[in-house]
Every structure is written in structure tokens, then in C-alpha cells.
Backbone as CSV, one residue per row, in Angstrom:
resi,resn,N_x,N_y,N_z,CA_x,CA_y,CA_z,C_x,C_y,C_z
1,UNK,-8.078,19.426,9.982,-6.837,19.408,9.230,-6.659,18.090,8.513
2,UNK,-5.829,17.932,7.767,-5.506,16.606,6.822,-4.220,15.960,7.464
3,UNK,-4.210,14.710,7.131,-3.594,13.940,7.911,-2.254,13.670,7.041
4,UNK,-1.079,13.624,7.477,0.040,13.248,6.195,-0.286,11.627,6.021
5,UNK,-0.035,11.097,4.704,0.141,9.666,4.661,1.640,9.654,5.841
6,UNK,1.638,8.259,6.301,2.868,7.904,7.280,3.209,6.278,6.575
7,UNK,4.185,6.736,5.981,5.527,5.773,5.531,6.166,4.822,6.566
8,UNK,5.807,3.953,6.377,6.507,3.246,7.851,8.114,2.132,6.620
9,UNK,8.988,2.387,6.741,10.118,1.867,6.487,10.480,0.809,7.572
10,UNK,11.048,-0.215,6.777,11.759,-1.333,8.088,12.338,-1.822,7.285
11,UNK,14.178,-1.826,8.334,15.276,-2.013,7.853,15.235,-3.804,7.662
12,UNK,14.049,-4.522,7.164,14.485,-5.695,7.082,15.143,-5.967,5.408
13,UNK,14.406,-6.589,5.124,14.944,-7.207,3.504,14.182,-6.202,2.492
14,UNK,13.353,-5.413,2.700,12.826,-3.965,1.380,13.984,-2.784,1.905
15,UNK,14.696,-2.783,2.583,15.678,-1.768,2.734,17.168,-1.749,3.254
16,UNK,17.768,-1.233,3.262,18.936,-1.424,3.925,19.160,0.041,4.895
17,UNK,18.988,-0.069,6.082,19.000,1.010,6.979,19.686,1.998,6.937
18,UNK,21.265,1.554,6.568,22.357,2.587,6.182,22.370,3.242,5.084
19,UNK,21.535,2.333,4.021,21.786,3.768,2.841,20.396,4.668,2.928
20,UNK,19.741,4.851,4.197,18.774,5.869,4.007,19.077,6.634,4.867
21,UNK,20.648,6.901,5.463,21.357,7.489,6.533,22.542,8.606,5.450
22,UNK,22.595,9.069,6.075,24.330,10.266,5.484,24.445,11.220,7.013
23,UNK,25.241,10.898,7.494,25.704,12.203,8.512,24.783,12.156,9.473
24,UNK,23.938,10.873,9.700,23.036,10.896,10.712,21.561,11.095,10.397
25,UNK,21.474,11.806,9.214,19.800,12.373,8.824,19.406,11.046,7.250
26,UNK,18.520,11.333,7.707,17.575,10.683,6.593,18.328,11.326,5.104
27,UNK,18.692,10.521,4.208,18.908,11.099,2.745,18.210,12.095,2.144
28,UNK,18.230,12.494,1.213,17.181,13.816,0.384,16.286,13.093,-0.728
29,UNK,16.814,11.995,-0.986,16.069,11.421,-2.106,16.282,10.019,-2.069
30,UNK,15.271,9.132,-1.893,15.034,7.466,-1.884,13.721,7.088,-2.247
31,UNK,13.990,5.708,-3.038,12.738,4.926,-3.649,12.510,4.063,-2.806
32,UNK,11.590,3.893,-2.641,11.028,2.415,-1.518,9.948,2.007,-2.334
33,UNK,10.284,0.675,-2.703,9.267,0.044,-4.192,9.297,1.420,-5.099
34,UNK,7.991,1.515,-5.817,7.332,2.298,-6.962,7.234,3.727,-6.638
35,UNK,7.649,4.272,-4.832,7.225,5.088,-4.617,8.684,6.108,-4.593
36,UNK,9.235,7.529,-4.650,10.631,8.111,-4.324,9.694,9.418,-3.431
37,UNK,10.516,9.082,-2.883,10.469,10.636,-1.926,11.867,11.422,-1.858
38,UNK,11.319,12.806,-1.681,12.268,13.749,-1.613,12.131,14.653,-0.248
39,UNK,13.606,15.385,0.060,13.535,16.353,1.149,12.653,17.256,0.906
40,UNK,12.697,18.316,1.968,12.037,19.396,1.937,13.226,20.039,1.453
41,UNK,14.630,20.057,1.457,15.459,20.499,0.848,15.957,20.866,-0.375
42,UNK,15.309,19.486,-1.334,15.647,19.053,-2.557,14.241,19.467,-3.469
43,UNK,12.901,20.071,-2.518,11.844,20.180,-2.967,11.928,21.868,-3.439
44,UNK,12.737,22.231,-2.220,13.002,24.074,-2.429,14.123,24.254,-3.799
45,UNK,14.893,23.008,-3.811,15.569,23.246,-5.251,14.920,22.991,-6.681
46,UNK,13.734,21.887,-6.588,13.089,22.064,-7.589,11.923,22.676,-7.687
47,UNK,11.495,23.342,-6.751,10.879,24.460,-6.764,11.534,25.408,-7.345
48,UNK,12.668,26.175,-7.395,13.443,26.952,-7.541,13.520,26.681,-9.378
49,UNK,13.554,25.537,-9.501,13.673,25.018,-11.255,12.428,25.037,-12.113
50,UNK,11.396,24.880,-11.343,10.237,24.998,-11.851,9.938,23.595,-12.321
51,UNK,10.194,22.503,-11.434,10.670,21.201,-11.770,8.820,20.894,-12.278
52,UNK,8.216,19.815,-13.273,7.046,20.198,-12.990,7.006,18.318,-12.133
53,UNK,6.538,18.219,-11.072,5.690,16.782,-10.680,4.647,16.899,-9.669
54,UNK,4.356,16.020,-9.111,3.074,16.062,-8.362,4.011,15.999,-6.482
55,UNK,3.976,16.524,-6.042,3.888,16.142,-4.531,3.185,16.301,-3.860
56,UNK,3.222,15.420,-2.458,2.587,15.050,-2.097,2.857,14.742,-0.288
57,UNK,2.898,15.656,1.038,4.048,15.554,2.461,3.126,14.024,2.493
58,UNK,4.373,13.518,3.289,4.200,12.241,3.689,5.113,12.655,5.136
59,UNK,4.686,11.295,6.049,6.119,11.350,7.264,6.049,10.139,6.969
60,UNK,7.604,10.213,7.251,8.699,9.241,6.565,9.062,8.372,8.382
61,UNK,8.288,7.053,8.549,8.762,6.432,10.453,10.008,5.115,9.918
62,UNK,10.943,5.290,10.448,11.450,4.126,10.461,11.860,3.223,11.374
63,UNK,11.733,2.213,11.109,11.297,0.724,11.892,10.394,1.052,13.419
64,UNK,9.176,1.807,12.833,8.792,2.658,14.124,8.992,3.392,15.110
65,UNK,10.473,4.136,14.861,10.917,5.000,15.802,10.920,6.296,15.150
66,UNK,12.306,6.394,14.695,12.835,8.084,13.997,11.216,8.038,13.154
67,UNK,11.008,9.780,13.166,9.884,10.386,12.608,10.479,11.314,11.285
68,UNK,9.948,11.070,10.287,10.657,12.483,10.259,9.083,12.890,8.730
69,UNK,9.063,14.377,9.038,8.196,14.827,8.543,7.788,15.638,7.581
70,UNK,9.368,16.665,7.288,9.390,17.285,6.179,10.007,16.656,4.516
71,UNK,8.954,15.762,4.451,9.460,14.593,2.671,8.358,14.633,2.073
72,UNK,8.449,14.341,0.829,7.104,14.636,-0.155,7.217,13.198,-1.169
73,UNK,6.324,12.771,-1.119,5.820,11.535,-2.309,6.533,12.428,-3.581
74,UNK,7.045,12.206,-4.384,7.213,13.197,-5.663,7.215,12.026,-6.699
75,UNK,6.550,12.765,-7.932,6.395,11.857,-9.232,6.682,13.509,-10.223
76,UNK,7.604,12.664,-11.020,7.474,13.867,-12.433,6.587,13.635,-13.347
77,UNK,6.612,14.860,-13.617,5.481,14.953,-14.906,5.562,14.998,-15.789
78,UNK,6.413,15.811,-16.383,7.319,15.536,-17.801,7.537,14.303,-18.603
79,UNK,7.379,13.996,-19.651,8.075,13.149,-20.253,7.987,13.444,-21.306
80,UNK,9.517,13.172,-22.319,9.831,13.979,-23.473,10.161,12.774,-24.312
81,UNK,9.952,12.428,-25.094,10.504,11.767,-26.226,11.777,12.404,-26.891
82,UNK,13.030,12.126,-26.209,14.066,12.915,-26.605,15.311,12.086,-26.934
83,UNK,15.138,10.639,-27.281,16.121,10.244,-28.269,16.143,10.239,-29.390
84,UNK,17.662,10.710,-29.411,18.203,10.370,-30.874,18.362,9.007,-31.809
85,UNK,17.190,9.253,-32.285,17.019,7.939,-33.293,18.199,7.297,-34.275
86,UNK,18.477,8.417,-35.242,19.911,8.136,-35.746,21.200,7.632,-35.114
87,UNK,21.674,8.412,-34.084,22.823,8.231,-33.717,22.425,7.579,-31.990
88,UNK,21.638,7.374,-31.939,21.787,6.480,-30.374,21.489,4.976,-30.533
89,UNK,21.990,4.008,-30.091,22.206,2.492,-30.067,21.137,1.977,-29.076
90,UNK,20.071,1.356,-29.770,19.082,0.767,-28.631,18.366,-0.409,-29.552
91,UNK,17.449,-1.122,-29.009,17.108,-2.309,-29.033,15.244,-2.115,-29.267
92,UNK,14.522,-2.683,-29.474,13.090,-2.875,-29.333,12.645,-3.881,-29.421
93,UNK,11.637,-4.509,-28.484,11.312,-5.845,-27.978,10.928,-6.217,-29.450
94,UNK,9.659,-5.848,-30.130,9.564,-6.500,-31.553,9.567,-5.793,-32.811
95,UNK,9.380,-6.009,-33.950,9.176,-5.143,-34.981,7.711,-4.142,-34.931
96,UNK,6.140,-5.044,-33.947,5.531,-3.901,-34.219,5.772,-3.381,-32.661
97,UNK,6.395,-3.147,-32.198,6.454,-2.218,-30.802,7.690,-1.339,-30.939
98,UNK,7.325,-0.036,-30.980,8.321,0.623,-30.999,9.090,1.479,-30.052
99,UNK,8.901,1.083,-28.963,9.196,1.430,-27.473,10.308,0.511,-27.621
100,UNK,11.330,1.307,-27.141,12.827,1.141,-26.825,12.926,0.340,-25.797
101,UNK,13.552,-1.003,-25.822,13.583,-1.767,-24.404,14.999,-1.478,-23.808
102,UNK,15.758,-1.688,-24.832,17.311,-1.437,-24.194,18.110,-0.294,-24.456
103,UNK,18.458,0.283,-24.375,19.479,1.488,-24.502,21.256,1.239,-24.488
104,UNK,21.790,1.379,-25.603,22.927,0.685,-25.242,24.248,2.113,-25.553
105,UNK,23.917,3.187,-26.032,24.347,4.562,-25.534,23.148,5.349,-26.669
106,UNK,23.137,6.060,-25.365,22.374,7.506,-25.646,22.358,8.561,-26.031
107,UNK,21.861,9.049,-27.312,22.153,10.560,-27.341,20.658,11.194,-27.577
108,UNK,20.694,12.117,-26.977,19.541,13.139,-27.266,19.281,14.063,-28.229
109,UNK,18.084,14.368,-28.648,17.814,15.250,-29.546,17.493,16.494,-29.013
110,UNK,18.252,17.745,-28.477,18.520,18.863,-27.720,16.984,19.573,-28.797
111,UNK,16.523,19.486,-29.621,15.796,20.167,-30.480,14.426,19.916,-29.384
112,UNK,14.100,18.719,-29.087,12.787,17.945,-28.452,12.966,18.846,-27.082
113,UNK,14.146,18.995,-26.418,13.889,19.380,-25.103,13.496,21.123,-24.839
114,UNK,12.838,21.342,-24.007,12.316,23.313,-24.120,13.502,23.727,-23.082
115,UNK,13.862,24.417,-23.408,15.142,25.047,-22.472,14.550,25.643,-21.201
116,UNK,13.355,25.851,-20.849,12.940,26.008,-19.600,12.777,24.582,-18.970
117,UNK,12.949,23.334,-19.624,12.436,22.223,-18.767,14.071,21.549,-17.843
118,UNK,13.834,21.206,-16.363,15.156,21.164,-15.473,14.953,19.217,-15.597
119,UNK,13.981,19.019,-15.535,13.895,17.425,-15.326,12.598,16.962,-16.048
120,UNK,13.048,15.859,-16.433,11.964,15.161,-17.025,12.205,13.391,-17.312
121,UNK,11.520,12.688,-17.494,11.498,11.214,-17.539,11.608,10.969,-19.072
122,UNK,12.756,10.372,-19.700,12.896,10.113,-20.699,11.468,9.098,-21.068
123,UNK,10.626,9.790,-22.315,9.453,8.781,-23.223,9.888,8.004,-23.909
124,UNK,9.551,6.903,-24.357,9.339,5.810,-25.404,10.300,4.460,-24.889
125,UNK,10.414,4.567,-23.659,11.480,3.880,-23.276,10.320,2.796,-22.612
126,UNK,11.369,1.610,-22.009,10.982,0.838,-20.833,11.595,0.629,-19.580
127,UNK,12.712,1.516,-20.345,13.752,1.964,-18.974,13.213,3.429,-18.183
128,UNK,13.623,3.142,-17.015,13.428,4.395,-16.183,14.272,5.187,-16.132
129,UNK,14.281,6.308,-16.608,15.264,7.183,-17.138,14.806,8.799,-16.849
130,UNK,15.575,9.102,-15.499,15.126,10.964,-15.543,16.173,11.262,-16.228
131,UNK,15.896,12.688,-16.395,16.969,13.290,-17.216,16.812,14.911,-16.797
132,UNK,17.851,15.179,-16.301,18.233,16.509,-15.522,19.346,17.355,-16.457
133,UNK,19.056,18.801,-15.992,19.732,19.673,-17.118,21.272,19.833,-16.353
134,UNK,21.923,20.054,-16.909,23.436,20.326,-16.511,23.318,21.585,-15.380
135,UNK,22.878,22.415,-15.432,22.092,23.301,-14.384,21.523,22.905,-13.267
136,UNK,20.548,21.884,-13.798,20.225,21.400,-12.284,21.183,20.264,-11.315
137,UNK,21.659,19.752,-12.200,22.783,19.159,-12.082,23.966,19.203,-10.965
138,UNK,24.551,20.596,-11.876,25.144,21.278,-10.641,24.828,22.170,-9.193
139,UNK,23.683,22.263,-9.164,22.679,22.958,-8.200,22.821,21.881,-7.428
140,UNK,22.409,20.506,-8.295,22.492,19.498,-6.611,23.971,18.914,-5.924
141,UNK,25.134,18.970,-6.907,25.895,18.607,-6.302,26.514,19.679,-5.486
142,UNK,26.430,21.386,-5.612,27.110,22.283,-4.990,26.029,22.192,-3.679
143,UNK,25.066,21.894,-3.873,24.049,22.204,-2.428,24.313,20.844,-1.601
144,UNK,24.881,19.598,-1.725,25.371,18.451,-1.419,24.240,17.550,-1.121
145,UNK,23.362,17.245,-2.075,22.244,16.567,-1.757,22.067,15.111,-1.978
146,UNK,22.092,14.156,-1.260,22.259,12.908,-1.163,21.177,12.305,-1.760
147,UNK,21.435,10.786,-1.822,20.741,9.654,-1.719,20.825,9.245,-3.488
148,UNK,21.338,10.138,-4.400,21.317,9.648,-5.844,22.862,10.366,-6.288
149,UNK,23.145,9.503,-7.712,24.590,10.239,-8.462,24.375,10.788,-9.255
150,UNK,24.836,11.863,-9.360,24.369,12.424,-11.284,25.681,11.912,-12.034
151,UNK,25.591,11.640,-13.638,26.613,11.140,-14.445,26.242,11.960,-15.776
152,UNK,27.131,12.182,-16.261,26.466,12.553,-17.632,26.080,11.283,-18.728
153,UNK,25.042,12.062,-19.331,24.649,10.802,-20.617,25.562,10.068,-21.447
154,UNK,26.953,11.024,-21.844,27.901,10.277,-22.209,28.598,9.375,-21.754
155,UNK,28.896,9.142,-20.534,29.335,8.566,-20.029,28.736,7.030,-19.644
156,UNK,27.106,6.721,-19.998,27.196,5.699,-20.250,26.800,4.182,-19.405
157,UNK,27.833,4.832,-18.172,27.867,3.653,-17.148,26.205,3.250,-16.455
158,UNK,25.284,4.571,-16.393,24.387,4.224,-15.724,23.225,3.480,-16.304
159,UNK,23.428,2.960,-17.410,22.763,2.132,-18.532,23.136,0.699,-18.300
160,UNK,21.805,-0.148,-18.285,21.742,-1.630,-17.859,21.722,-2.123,-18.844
């Protein structure tokens, strides 16, 4: 049989113990460095979306005790080049680089996105930017799935 990779977490200074807690259980979704993992919960919902990324079971040990085993390495696959050039406010490091460094509000070009796609990683950026459909959206907040906020794009606030 194959072995899961094993995640060893420690609540020193790469984490803070309590926010990988809600109600006693491990969250549904957390980054530790470069890497995010998701539930087995949150995996049956984007399964359900046809989300496209790579996973990958991992067990998730923290500070060498709690085990826990049903989480998946997840990376998306998607990425769409879906700003609006005209009407969205952003920045680019120089004249010949045309990768967007700053984002200062966003609008999308609904034309770029395929109406079957639920999530995807905004392209041309240097910001890290998923981008989830209003559908999936509400799928995660009615199913109550922790560890992230959804906001809408208008709104703005989640832009550095």
C-alpha cells in the first residue's frame, strides 16, 4: 500500500494552534507555508463542482499528538486571465512587464470565465487571488465550512 505524506504542524511561531481549531475539529481549509489543505468535507463539495486541482491525502499530526487523516494537499488548476483591463484599477511593476503587481479594485471580464468553471486562480497577477463562483460560494457558507471568508469582488476589502 502507499503511505500518506504526514504533515507534522507545531503550534510554535509557523502557526497559531487556535486558528486551526473551530468547535474542537481541525478547520476545512488552511495554508501552512506554500502548501493549503482541505477537508474531506470541502473535497466532496468540490468534487460536487467539478472544481479542477490536483489532490493529494496527507495526515495532518499536530504538535505530535491529534492525528487526523481525512485532508488532501490541494492545488488548483485553473487559471484564467479574467481582468478587466478597462475598468479595473491596478498597477504593474514596469513598462515591459505586464503582470499586474497591485490590484487596487477589481472587475472581471465575465466573457473570459466558462460558466462551468466553480474556482479558479486569477492569471496575470502577482497577487494570489482564487476566485469562486457565487454558487460555490454559497454552497460553502450554507454547508458551514471553516478556516477561510468569502467576500465579494466588489467589495474590495480583501485586496492588499
Amino acid at each position: 500500500g502507499t503511505t500518506l505524506p504526514i504533515i507534522n504542524l507545531y503550534s510554535g511561531e509557523d502557526t497559531n494552534k487556535a486558528r486551526l481549531f473551530e468547535k474542537g475539529d481541525l478547520i476545512d481549509y488552511f495554508s501552512y507555508g506554500l502548501f493549503m489543505f482541505i477537508s474531506e468535507k470541502l473535497k466532496s463539495i468540490f468534487d460536487h463542482f467539478h472544481v479542477e486541482a490536483f489532490y493529494s491525502p496527507a495526515k495532518i499530526t499536530l504538535d505530535e499528538a491529534n492525528i487526523f487523516d481525512n485532508y488532501y494537499l490541494f492545488c488548483p488548476k485553473i487559471a484564467i486571465n479574467a481582468i478587466n483591463y478597462q475598468t479595473s484599477i491596478f498597477s504593474v511593476e514596469s513598462n515591459n512587464d505586464s503582470t499586474v503587481s497591485k490590484i487596487e479594485k477589481l472587475i472581471l471580464d465575465s466573457n473570459t470565465i466558462p460558466s462551468d468553471i466553480h474556482m479558479f486562480i486569477l492569471a496575470n497577477t502577482y497577487q494570489n487571488i482564487r476566485v469562486i463562483s457565487e454558487k460555490l460560494a454559497d454552497t460553502l457558507i450554507s454547508n458551514h465550512i471553516s478556516g477561510f471568508s468569502v467576500r465579494k469582488i466588489e467589495d474590495g476589502s480583501w485586496l492588499w
